[in-house]
Amino acid sequence: MQPKKAFGWAARDTSGVLSPFTFSRRATGEKDVSFKVLYCGICHSDFHMLKNDWGTSTYPLVPGHEIVGVVTEIGSKVTVISTSPNKKKEAIEHLGADSFLVSRNQDELQAATSTMDGIIDTVSAPHALPPLIALLKTNGKLVLVGAPEKPLELPVFPLLMGRKIVAGSCIGGMKETQEMINFAAKHNIAADIEEQG
C-alpha cells in the first residue's frame, strides 16, 4: 500500500504560527476509515497543543480534532452499523466496508456478538448502548462522538465482565464555541446544509 499525500496547516514550534504543510500518511488499512475533512473546529486544547503547554506536543503539529467530513474509504475489515438498510449498498460497494449490520435487526446483532475490536458511535439521538457493547470483543472499545440531548444508560456488568472500555471525545465549552462561531462569521465560513424530507 502506497502512502497518501495530505495537506494541513501546521505549527513548526511553540510560536503557534501556522503555515501550509504537506505530509504523507499511511494508506487506509483493513481496519481504518478514511474521510475528507470539509471543516475543522478549534477548541482550547488545540491552543494548548500549539504552545506545548502540556509538554506532549511534537512538531510539526496540525491542530484541530473536531471535524465535519465525508467518509471516502473504509478498510476491508470495517463493519458499518446503521438503522437504515438502505445504506448497505453505499457502505459495501462504494466505501469498501467488509460487512454491514442493521442495528434494528436482532438476529444480525446476535450473530455479530463479541466480534468487534472497536466501535465509533456517531449517533446524536438517544439510543441503547447495550447492543453495541455486546458486539465488542474482550478489551474492546466503544468511543462516543455523537452528543444525544438526553443521558444514555450504561450498564456496568458487561463492561466489567468483558474488560470493555467506553470513551468519548473532548469538546470545548461555551466560550470556545462562541470564539469558533465568531471566527467562522468573520471569515465567511458556513456549513453545507442538507435537508432530509
mmCIF file with all atom_site columns, C-alpha atoms in Angstrom:
data_model
loop_
_atom_site.group_PDB
_atom_site.id
_atom_site.type_symbol
_atom_site.label_atom_id
_atom_site.label_alt_id
_atom_site.label_comp_id
_atom_site.label_asym_id
_atom_site.label_entity_id
_atom_site.label_seq_id
_atom_site.pdbx_PDB_ins_code
_atom_site.Cartn_x
_atom_site.Cartn_y
_atom_site.Cartn_z
_atom_site.occupancy
_atom_site.B_iso_or_equiv
_atom_site.pdbx_formal_charge
_atom_site.auth_seq_id
_atom_site.auth_comp_id
_atom_site.auth_asym_id
_atom_site.auth_atom_id
_atom_site.pdbx_PDB_model_num
ATOM 1   C CA . MET A 1 1   ? 0.000   0.000   0.000  1.00 0.00 ? 1   MET A CA 1
ATOM 2   C CA . GLN A 1 2   ? 1.323   3.398   -1.014 1.00 0.00 ? 2   GLN A CA 1
ATOM 3   C CA . PRO A 1 3   ? 1.299   6.305   1.453  1.00 0.00 ? 3   PRO A CA 1
ATOM 4   C CA . LYS A 1 4   ? -1.176  9.078   0.674  1.00 0.00 ? 4   LYS A CA 1
ATOM 5   C CA . LYS A 1 5   ? -0.312  12.739  0.282  1.00 0.00 ? 5   LYS A CA 1
ATOM 6   C CA . ALA A 1 6   ? -2.093  15.032  2.743  1.00 0.00 ? 6   ALA A CA 1
ATOM 7   C CA . PHE A 1 7   ? -2.247  18.771  3.369  1.00 0.00 ? 7   PHE A CA 1
ATOM 8   C CA . GLY A 1 8   ? -2.786  20.817  6.507  1.00 0.00 ? 8   GLY A CA 1
ATOM 9   C CA . TRP A 1 9   ? -1.784  23.981  8.319  1.00 0.00 ? 9   TRP A CA 1
ATOM 10  C CA . ALA A 1 10  ? 0.957   23.228  10.819 1.00 0.00 ? 10  ALA A CA 1
ATOM 11  C CA . ALA A 1 11  ? 2.856   24.925  13.610 1.00 0.00 ? 11  ALA A CA 1
ATOM 12  C CA . ARG A 1 12  ? 6.592   24.261  13.460 1.00 0.00 ? 12  ARG A CA 1
ATOM 13  C CA . ASP A 1 13  ? 7.295   25.413  17.035 1.00 0.00 ? 13  ASP A CA 1
ATOM 14  C CA . THR A 1 14  ? 5.686   26.907  20.165 1.00 0.00 ? 14  THR A CA 1
ATOM 15  C CA . SER A 1 15  ? 5.095   30.274  18.471 1.00 0.00 ? 15  SER A CA 1
ATOM 16  C CA . GLY A 1 16  ? 1.788   28.830  17.256 1.00 0.00 ? 16  GLY A CA 1
ATOM 17  C CA . VAL A 1 17  ? 2.235   30.360  13.796 1.00 0.00 ? 17  VAL A CA 1
ATOM 18  C CA . LEU A 1 18  ? 0.547   28.134  11.206 1.00 0.00 ? 18  LEU A CA 1
ATOM 19  C CA . SER A 1 19  ? 1.772   27.675  7.637  1.00 0.00 ? 19  SER A CA 1
ATOM 20  C CA . PRO A 1 20  ? 0.923   25.278  4.776  1.00 0.00 ? 20  PRO A CA 1
ATOM 21  C CA . PHE A 1 21  ? 2.226   21.765  5.347  1.00 0.00 ? 21  PHE A CA 1
ATOM 22  C CA . THR A 1 22  ? 2.263   18.760  3.018  1.00 0.00 ? 22  THR A CA 1
ATOM 23  C CA . PHE A 1 23  ? 2.874   15.348  4.531  1.00 0.00 ? 23  PHE A CA 1
ATOM 24  C CA . SER A 1 24  ? 2.345   11.646  3.890  1.00 0.00 ? 24  SER A CA 1
ATOM 25  C CA . ARG A 1 25  ? 0.001   9.423   5.830  1.00 0.00 ? 25  ARG A CA 1
ATOM 26  C CA . ARG A 1 26  ? -0.325  5.703   5.614  1.00 0.00 ? 26  ARG A CA 1
ATOM 27  C CA . ALA A 1 27  ? -2.727  4.170   3.138  1.00 0.00 ? 27  ALA A CA 1
ATOM 28  C CA . THR A 1 28  ? -6.108  3.125   4.509  1.00 0.00 ? 28  THR A CA 1
ATOM 29  C CA . GLY A 1 29  ? -5.574  -0.147  6.361  1.00 0.00 ? 29  GLY A CA 1
ATOM 30  C CA . GLU A 1 30  ? -8.006  -3.007  6.689  1.00 0.00 ? 30  GLU A CA 1
ATOM 31  C CA . LYS A 1 31  ? -9.401  -1.677  9.989  1.00 0.00 ? 31  LYS A CA 1
ATOM 32  C CA . ASP A 1 32  ? -9.264  2.034   9.079  1.00 0.00 ? 32  ASP A CA 1
ATOM 33  C CA . VAL A 1 33  ? -11.802 4.590   7.949  1.00 0.00 ? 33  VAL A CA 1
ATOM 34  C CA . SER A 1 34  ? -10.623 7.499   5.786  1.00 0.00 ? 34  SER A CA 1
ATOM 35  C CA . PHE A 1 35  ? -12.552 10.701  5.315  1.00 0.00 ? 35  PHE A CA 1
ATOM 36  C CA . LYS A 1 36  ? -12.233 14.028  3.579  1.00 0.00 ? 36  LYS A CA 1
ATOM 37  C CA . VAL A 1 37  ? -12.191 16.853  6.115  1.00 0.00 ? 37  VAL A CA 1
ATOM 38  C CA . LEU A 1 38  ? -14.571 19.579  4.972  1.00 0.00 ? 38  LEU A CA 1
ATOM 39  C CA . TYR A 1 39  ? -14.461 21.761  8.073  1.00 0.00 ? 39  TYR A CA 1
ATOM 40  C CA . CYS A 1 40  ? -12.418 21.685  11.249 1.00 0.00 ? 40  CYS A CA 1
ATOM 41  C CA . GLY A 1 41  ? -13.305 23.291  14.556 1.00 0.00 ? 41  GLY A CA 1
ATOM 42  C CA . ILE A 1 42  ? -10.750 24.566  17.004 1.00 0.00 ? 42  ILE A CA 1
ATOM 43  C CA . CYS A 1 43  ? -11.113 24.140  20.747 1.00 0.00 ? 43  CYS A CA 1
ATOM 44  C CA . HIS A 1 44  ? -8.902  25.338  23.558 1.00 0.00 ? 44  HIS A CA 1
ATOM 45  C CA . SER A 1 45  ? -6.978  22.071  23.748 1.00 0.00 ? 45  SER A CA 1
ATOM 46  C CA . ASP A 1 46  ? -5.619  22.882  20.269 1.00 0.00 ? 46  ASP A CA 1
ATOM 47  C CA . PHE A 1 47  ? -4.129  26.119  21.637 1.00 0.00 ? 47  PHE A CA 1
ATOM 48  C CA . HIS A 1 48  ? -2.526  24.169  24.500 1.00 0.00 ? 48  HIS A CA 1
ATOM 49  C CA . MET A 1 49  ? -1.017  21.756  21.974 1.00 0.00 ? 49  MET A CA 1
ATOM 50  C CA . LEU A 1 50  ? 0.238   24.589  19.729 1.00 0.00 ? 50  LEU A CA 1
ATOM 51  C CA . LYS A 1 51  ? 2.072   26.176  22.661 1.00 0.00 ? 51  LYS A CA 1
ATOM 52  C CA . ASN A 1 52  ? 3.163   22.810  24.130 1.00 0.00 ? 52  ASN A CA 1
ATOM 53  C CA . ASP A 1 53  ? 1.516   23.783  27.426 1.00 0.00 ? 53  ASP A CA 1
ATOM 54  C CA . TRP A 1 54  ? 1.209   20.130  28.433 1.00 0.00 ? 54  TRP A CA 1
ATOM 55  C CA . GLY A 1 55  ? 4.722   19.140  27.334 1.00 0.00 ? 55  GLY A CA 1
ATOM 56  C CA . THR A 1 56  ? 3.428   16.496  24.912 1.00 0.00 ? 56  THR A CA 1
ATOM 57  C CA . SER A 1 57  ? 3.474   18.314  21.552 1.00 0.00 ? 57  SER A CA 1
ATOM 58  C CA . THR A 1 58  ? 5.561   17.091  18.631 1.00 0.00 ? 58  THR A CA 1
ATOM 59  C CA . TYR A 1 59  ? 6.262   19.469  15.761 1.00 0.00 ? 59  TYR A CA 1
ATOM 60  C CA . PRO A 1 60  ? 5.254   19.969  13.038 1.00 0.00 ? 60  PRO A CA 1
ATOM 61  C CA . LEU A 1 61  ? 1.771   19.909  14.577 1.00 0.00 ? 61  LEU A CA 1
ATOM 62  C CA . VAL A 1 62  ? -1.515  20.205  12.661 1.00 0.00 ? 62  VAL A CA 1
ATOM 63  C CA . PRO A 1 63  ? -4.166  21.302  15.201 1.00 0.00 ? 63  PRO A CA 1
ATOM 64  C CA . GLY A 1 64  ? -7.869  20.565  15.049 1.00 0.00 ? 64  GLY A CA 1
ATOM 65  C CA . HIS A 1 65  ? -9.619  17.375  16.067 1.00 0.00 ? 65  HIS A CA 1
ATOM 66  C CA . GLU A 1 66  ? -13.297 18.316  15.773 1.00 0.00 ? 66  GLU A CA 1
ATOM 67  C CA . ILE A 1 67  ? -14.207 17.886  12.138 1.00 0.00 ? 67  ILE A CA 1
ATOM 68  C CA . VAL A 1 68  ? -17.061 17.659  9.695  1.00 0.00 ? 68  VAL A CA 1
ATOM 69  C CA . GLY A 1 69  ? -16.234 15.373  6.830  1.00 0.00 ? 69  GLY A CA 1
ATOM 70  C CA . VAL A 1 70  ? -17.316 12.742  4.355  1.00 0.00 ? 70  VAL A CA 1
ATOM 71  C CA . VAL A 1 71  ? -16.229 9.106   4.573  1.00 0.00 ? 71  VAL A CA 1
ATOM 72  C CA . THR A 1 72  ? -14.227 8.335   1.428  1.00 0.00 ? 72  THR A CA 1
ATOM 73  C CA . GLU A 1 73  ? -12.861 4.858   2.110  1.00 0.00 ? 73  GLU A CA 1
ATOM 74  C CA . ILE A 1 74  ? -13.386 2.020   4.566  1.00 0.00 ? 74  ILE A CA 1
ATOM 75  C CA . GLY A 1 75  ? -10.909 -0.775  5.194  1.00 0.00 ? 75  GLY A CA 1
ATOM 76  C CA . SER A 1 76  ? -11.755 -4.352  4.314  1.00 0.00 ? 76  SER A CA 1
ATOM 77  C CA . LYS A 1 77  ? -12.328 -5.334  7.947  1.00 0.00 ? 77  LYS A CA 1
ATOM 78  C CA . VAL A 1 78  ? -14.669 -2.498  8.873  1.00 0.00 ? 78  VAL A CA 1
ATOM 79  C CA . THR A 1 79  ? -18.324 -3.111  9.675  1.00 0.00 ? 79  THR A CA 1
ATOM 80  C CA . VAL A 1 80  ? -20.848 -0.336  9.184  1.00 0.00 ? 80  VAL A CA 1
ATOM 81  C CA . ILE A 1 81  ? -23.720 -0.320  11.699 1.00 0.00 ? 81  ILE A CA 1
ATOM 82  C CA . SER A 1 82  ? -26.808 1.645   10.712 1.00 0.00 ? 82  SER A CA 1
ATOM 83  C CA . THR A 1 83  ? -30.513 1.808   11.474 1.00 0.00 ? 83  THR A CA 1
ATOM 84  C CA . SER A 1 84  ? -31.130 2.081   7.726  1.00 0.00 ? 84  SER A CA 1
ATOM 85  C CA . PRO A 1 85  ? -30.739 -0.978  5.478  1.00 0.00 ? 85  PRO A CA 1
ATOM 86  C CA . ASN A 1 86  ? -30.705 1.480   2.546  1.00 0.00 ? 86  ASN A CA 1
ATOM 87  C CA . LYS A 1 87  ? -27.109 2.440   3.402  1.00 0.00 ? 87  LYS A CA 1
ATOM 88  C CA . LYS A 1 88  ? -25.743 -1.077  2.844  1.00 0.00 ? 88  LYS A CA 1
ATOM 89  C CA . LYS A 1 89  ? -25.006 -0.719  -0.874 1.00 0.00 ? 89  LYS A CA 1
ATOM 90  C CA . GLU A 1 90  ? -23.076 2.525   -0.379 1.00 0.00 ? 90  GLU A CA 1
ATOM 91  C CA . ALA A 1 91  ? -21.142 1.146   2.601  1.00 0.00 ? 91  ALA A CA 1
ATOM 92  C CA . ILE A 1 92  ? -20.020 -2.030  0.846  1.00 0.00 ? 92  ILE A CA 1
ATOM 93  C CA . GLU A 1 93  ? -19.805 -1.116  -2.843 1.00 0.00 ? 93  GLU A CA 1
ATOM 94  C CA . HIS A 1 94  ? -18.662 2.492   -2.684 1.00 0.00 ? 94  HIS A CA 1
ATOM 95  C CA . LEU A 1 95  ? -16.824 2.770   0.633  1.00 0.00 ? 95  LEU A CA 1
ATOM 96  C CA . GLY A 1 96  ? -15.396 -0.756  0.871  1.00 0.00 ? 96  GLY A CA 1
ATOM 97  C CA . ALA A 1 97  ? -16.840 -1.960  4.181  1.00 0.00 ? 97  ALA A CA 1
ATOM 98  C CA . ASP A 1 98  ? -16.382 -5.641  4.930  1.00 0.00 ? 98  ASP A CA 1
ATOM 99  C CA . SER A 1 99  ? -19.840 -6.101  6.396  1.00 0.00 ? 99  SER A CA 1
ATOM 100 C CA . PHE A 1 100 ? -22.992 -4.225  7.320  1.00 0.00 ? 100 PHE A CA 1
ATOM 101 C CA . LEU A 1 101 ? -25.312 -4.589  10.302 1.00 0.00 ? 101 LEU A CA 1
ATOM 102 C CA . VAL A 1 102 ? -28.781 -3.159  10.691 1.00 0.00 ? 102 VAL A CA 1
ATOM 103 C CA . SER A 1 103 ? -28.934 -2.124  14.337 1.00 0.00 ? 103 SER A CA 1
ATOM 104 C CA . ARG A 1 104 ? -32.681 -2.816  14.470 1.00 0.00 ? 104 ARG A CA 1
ATOM 105 C CA . ASN A 1 105 ? -32.205 -6.424  13.328 1.00 0.00 ? 105 ASN A CA 1
ATOM 106 C CA . GLN A 1 106 ? -31.729 -8.537  16.469 1.00 0.00 ? 106 GLN A CA 1
ATOM 107 C CA . ASP A 1 107 ? -30.660 -11.626 14.500 1.00 0.00 ? 107 ASP A CA 1
ATOM 108 C CA . GLU A 1 108 ? -27.819 -9.726  12.808 1.00 0.00 ? 108 GLU A CA 1
ATOM 109 C CA . LEU A 1 109 ? -26.679 -8.233  16.108 1.00 0.00 ? 109 LEU A CA 1
ATOM 110 C CA . GLN A 1 110 ? -26.787 -11.621 17.833 1.00 0.00 ? 110 GLN A CA 1
ATOM 111 C CA . ALA A 1 111 ? -24.681 -13.189 15.074 1.00 0.00 ? 111 ALA A CA 1
ATOM 112 C CA . ALA A 1 112 ? -22.071 -10.420 15.464 1.00 0.00 ? 112 ALA A CA 1
ATOM 113 C CA . THR A 1 113 ? -21.788 -10.671 19.272 1.00 0.00 ? 113 THR A CA 1
ATOM 114 C CA . SER A 1 114 ? -18.180 -10.323 20.533 1.00 0.00 ? 114 SER A CA 1
ATOM 115 C CA . THR A 1 115 ? -16.701 -9.830  17.043 1.00 0.00 ? 115 THR A CA 1
ATOM 116 C CA . MET A 1 116 ? -15.537 -6.198  17.064 1.00 0.00 ? 116 MET A CA 1
ATOM 117 C CA . ASP A 1 117 ? -12.355 -4.618  18.401 1.00 0.00 ? 117 ASP A CA 1
ATOM 118 C CA . GLY A 1 118 ? -13.838 -1.135  18.443 1.00 0.00 ? 118 GLY A CA 1
ATOM 119 C CA . ILE A 1 119 ? -16.902 0.889   17.550 1.00 0.00 ? 119 ILE A CA 1
ATOM 120 C CA . ILE A 1 120 ? -17.072 4.613   16.781 1.00 0.00 ? 120 ILE A CA 1
ATOM 121 C CA . ASP A 1 121 ? -20.599 5.682   17.761 1.00 0.00 ? 121 ASP A CA 1
ATOM 122 C CA . THR A 1 122 ? -21.591 8.853   15.873 1.00 0.00 ? 122 THR A CA 1
ATOM 123 C CA . VAL A 1 123 ? -25.295 8.758   16.790 1.00 0.00 ? 123 VAL A CA 1
ATOM 124 C CA . SER A 1 124 ? -26.522 12.049  18.229 1.00 0.00 ? 124 SER A CA 1
ATOM 125 C CA . ALA A 1 125 ? -30.006 10.795  19.146 1.00 0.00 ? 125 ALA A CA 1
ATOM 126 C CA . PRO A 1 126 ? -30.871 8.804   22.281 1.00 0.00 ? 126 PRO A CA 1
ATOM 127 C CA . HIS A 1 127 ? -30.108 5.116   21.680 1.00 0.00 ? 127 HIS A CA 1
ATOM 128 C CA . ALA A 1 128 ? -29.352 1.931   23.565 1.00 0.00 ? 128 ALA A CA 1
ATOM 129 C CA . LEU A 1 129 ? -25.699 1.192   24.338 1.00 0.00 ? 129 LEU A CA 1
ATOM 130 C CA . PRO A 1 130 ? -26.039 -2.467  25.490 1.00 0.00 ? 130 PRO A CA 1
ATOM 131 C CA . PRO A 1 131 ? -26.453 -3.842  21.932 1.00 0.00 ? 131 PRO A CA 1
ATOM 132 C CA . LEU A 1 132 ? -23.264 -2.047  20.867 1.00 0.00 ? 132 LEU A CA 1
ATOM 133 C CA . ILE A 1 133 ? -21.339 -3.152  23.952 1.00 0.00 ? 133 ILE A CA 1
ATOM 134 C CA . ALA A 1 134 ? -22.375 -6.749  23.220 1.00 0.00 ? 134 ALA A CA 1
ATOM 135 C CA . LEU A 1 135 ? -20.689 -6.517  19.798 1.00 0.00 ? 135 LEU A CA 1
ATOM 136 C CA . LEU A 1 136 ? -17.291 -5.810  21.371 1.00 0.00 ? 136 LEU A CA 1
ATOM 137 C CA . LYS A 1 137 ? -14.633 -8.435  21.970 1.00 0.00 ? 137 LYS A CA 1
ATOM 138 C CA . THR A 1 138 ? -12.860 -8.619  25.334 1.00 0.00 ? 138 THR A CA 1
ATOM 139 C CA . ASN A 1 139 ? -10.905 -5.357  25.774 1.00 0.00 ? 139 ASN A CA 1
ATOM 140 C CA . GLY A 1 140 ? -12.993 -3.763  23.001 1.00 0.00 ? 140 GLY A CA 1
ATOM 141 C CA . LYS A 1 141 ? -13.593 -0.017  22.909 1.00 0.00 ? 141 LYS A CA 1
ATOM 142 C CA . LEU A 1 142 ? -16.786 1.950   22.317 1.00 0.00 ? 142 LEU A CA 1
ATOM 143 C CA . VAL A 1 143 ? -15.984 5.586   21.502 1.00 0.00 ? 143 VAL A CA 1
ATOM 144 C CA . LEU A 1 144 ? -18.896 8.007   21.666 1.00 0.00 ? 144 LEU A CA 1
ATOM 145 C CA . VAL A 1 145 ? -18.572 11.084  19.449 1.00 0.00 ? 145 VAL A CA 1
ATOM 146 C CA . GLY A 1 146 ? -22.269 11.887  18.980 1.00 0.00 ? 146 GLY A CA 1
ATOM 147 C CA . ALA A 1 147 ? -23.954 14.098  21.572 1.00 0.00 ? 147 ALA A CA 1
ATOM 148 C CA . PRO A 1 148 ? -27.519 12.960  22.365 1.00 0.00 ? 148 PRO A CA 1
ATOM 149 C CA . GLU A 1 149 ? -29.709 15.517  24.096 1.00 0.00 ? 149 GLU A CA 1
ATOM 150 C CA . LYS A 1 150 ? -30.659 13.010  26.808 1.00 0.00 ? 150 LYS A CA 1
ATOM 151 C CA . PRO A 1 151 ? -28.391 10.842  29.002 1.00 0.00 ? 151 PRO A CA 1
ATOM 152 C CA . LEU A 1 152 ? -27.692 7.305   27.808 1.00 0.00 ? 152 LEU A CA 1
ATOM 153 C CA . GLU A 1 153 ? -27.902 4.301   30.134 1.00 0.00 ? 153 GLU A CA 1
ATOM 154 C CA . LEU A 1 154 ? -24.617 2.497   30.610 1.00 0.00 ? 154 LEU A CA 1
ATOM 155 C CA . PRO A 1 155 ? -24.800 -0.967  32.196 1.00 0.00 ? 155 PRO A CA 1
ATOM 156 C CA . VAL A 1 156 ? -21.674 -1.685  34.212 1.00 0.00 ? 156 VAL A CA 1
ATOM 157 C CA . PHE A 1 157 ? -21.733 -5.508  34.389 1.00 0.00 ? 157 PHE A CA 1
ATOM 158 C CA . PRO A 1 158 ? -20.984 -6.155  30.667 1.00 0.00 ? 158 PRO A CA 1
ATOM 159 C CA . LEU A 1 159 ? -18.094 -3.684  30.899 1.00 0.00 ? 159 LEU A CA 1
ATOM 160 C CA . LEU A 1 160 ? -16.601 -5.413  33.932 1.00 0.00 ? 160 LEU A CA 1
ATOM 161 C CA . MET A 1 161 ? -17.016 -8.967  32.662 1.00 0.00 ? 161 MET A CA 1
ATOM 162 C CA . GLY A 1 162 ? -15.657 -8.180  29.202 1.00 0.00 ? 162 GLY A CA 1
ATOM 163 C CA . ARG A 1 163 ? -12.997 -5.655  30.260 1.00 0.00 ? 163 ARG A CA 1
ATOM 164 C CA . LYS A 1 164 ? -14.645 -3.305  27.790 1.00 0.00 ? 164 LYS A CA 1
ATOM 165 C CA . ILE A 1 165 ? -13.917 0.402   27.561 1.00 0.00 ? 165 ILE A CA 1
ATOM 166 C CA . VAL A 1 166 ? -16.290 3.291   26.879 1.00 0.00 ? 166 VAL A CA 1
ATOM 167 C CA . ALA A 1 167 ? -14.734 6.631   25.952 1.00 0.00 ? 167 ALA A CA 1
ATOM 168 C CA . GLY A 1 168 ? -15.794 9.926   24.424 1.00 0.00 ? 168 GLY A CA 1
ATOM 169 C CA . SER A 1 169 ? -14.475 12.928  22.592 1.00 0.00 ? 169 SER A CA 1
ATOM 170 C CA . CYS A 1 170 ? -13.440 16.103  24.365 1.00 0.00 ? 170 CYS A CA 1
ATOM 171 C CA . ILE A 1 171 ? -15.223 19.231  23.219 1.00 0.00 ? 171 ILE A CA 1
ATOM 172 C CA . GLY A 1 172 ? -14.792 22.885  24.086 1.00 0.00 ? 172 GLY A CA 1
ATOM 173 C CA . GLY A 1 173 ? -17.128 24.838  26.348 1.00 0.00 ? 173 GLY A CA 1
ATOM 174 C CA . MET A 1 174 ? -19.427 27.753  25.578 1.00 0.00 ? 174 MET A CA 1
ATOM 175 C CA . LYS A 1 175 ? -16.597 30.314  25.414 1.00 0.00 ? 175 LYS A CA 1
ATOM 176 C CA . GLU A 1 176 ? -14.591 28.307  22.882 1.00 0.00 ? 176 GLU A CA 1
ATOM 177 C CA . THR A 1 177 ? -17.711 27.535  20.859 1.00 0.00 ? 177 THR A CA 1
ATOM 178 C CA . GLN A 1 178 ? -18.561 31.242  20.675 1.00 0.00 ? 178 GLN A CA 1
ATOM 179 C CA . GLU A 1 179 ? -14.990 32.077  19.618 1.00 0.00 ? 179 GLU A CA 1
ATOM 180 C CA . MET A 1 180 ? -15.225 29.474  16.852 1.00 0.00 ? 180 MET A CA 1
ATOM 181 C CA . ILE A 1 181 ? -18.599 30.863  15.671 1.00 0.00 ? 181 ILE A CA 1
ATOM 182 C CA . ASN A 1 182 ? -17.201 34.408  15.673 1.00 0.00 ? 182 ASN A CA 1
ATOM 183 C CA . PHE A 1 183 ? -14.185 33.252  13.648 1.00 0.00 ? 183 PHE A CA 1
ATOM 184 C CA . ALA A 1 184 ? -16.435 31.468  11.135 1.00 0.00 ? 184 ALA A CA 1
ATOM 185 C CA . ALA A 1 185 ? -18.632 34.569  10.788 1.00 0.00 ? 185 ALA A CA 1
ATOM 186 C CA . LYS A 1 186 ? -15.624 36.886  10.379 1.00 0.00 ? 186 LYS A CA 1
ATOM 187 C CA . HIS A 1 187 ? -14.161 34.716  7.610  1.00 0.00 ? 187 HIS A CA 1
ATOM 188 C CA . ASN A 1 188 ? -17.491 33.859  5.935  1.00 0.00 ? 188 ASN A CA 1
ATOM 189 C CA . ILE A 1 189 ? -17.224 30.146  6.752  1.00 0.00 ? 189 ILE A CA 1
ATOM 190 C CA . ALA A 1 190 ? -20.604 28.427  6.546  1.00 0.00 ? 190 ALA A CA 1
ATOM 191 C CA . ALA A 1 191 ? -21.846 24.864  6.851  1.00 0.00 ? 191 ALA A CA 1
ATOM 192 C CA . ASP A 1 192 ? -23.283 22.892  3.968  1.00 0.00 ? 192 ASP A CA 1
ATOM 193 C CA . ILE A 1 193 ? -26.857 22.048  4.893  1.00 0.00 ? 193 ILE A CA 1
ATOM 194 C CA . GLU A 1 194 ? -28.785 19.101  3.525  1.00 0.00 ? 194 GLU A CA 1
ATOM 195 C CA . GLU A 1 195 ? -32.444 18.882  4.472  1.00 0.00 ? 195 GLU A CA 1
ATOM 196 C CA . GLN A 1 196 ? -33.946 15.432  4.884  1.00 0.00 ? 196 GLN A CA 1
ATOM 197 C CA . GLY A 1 197 ? -37.604 15.127  3.973  1.00 0.00 ? 197 GLY A CA 1
#
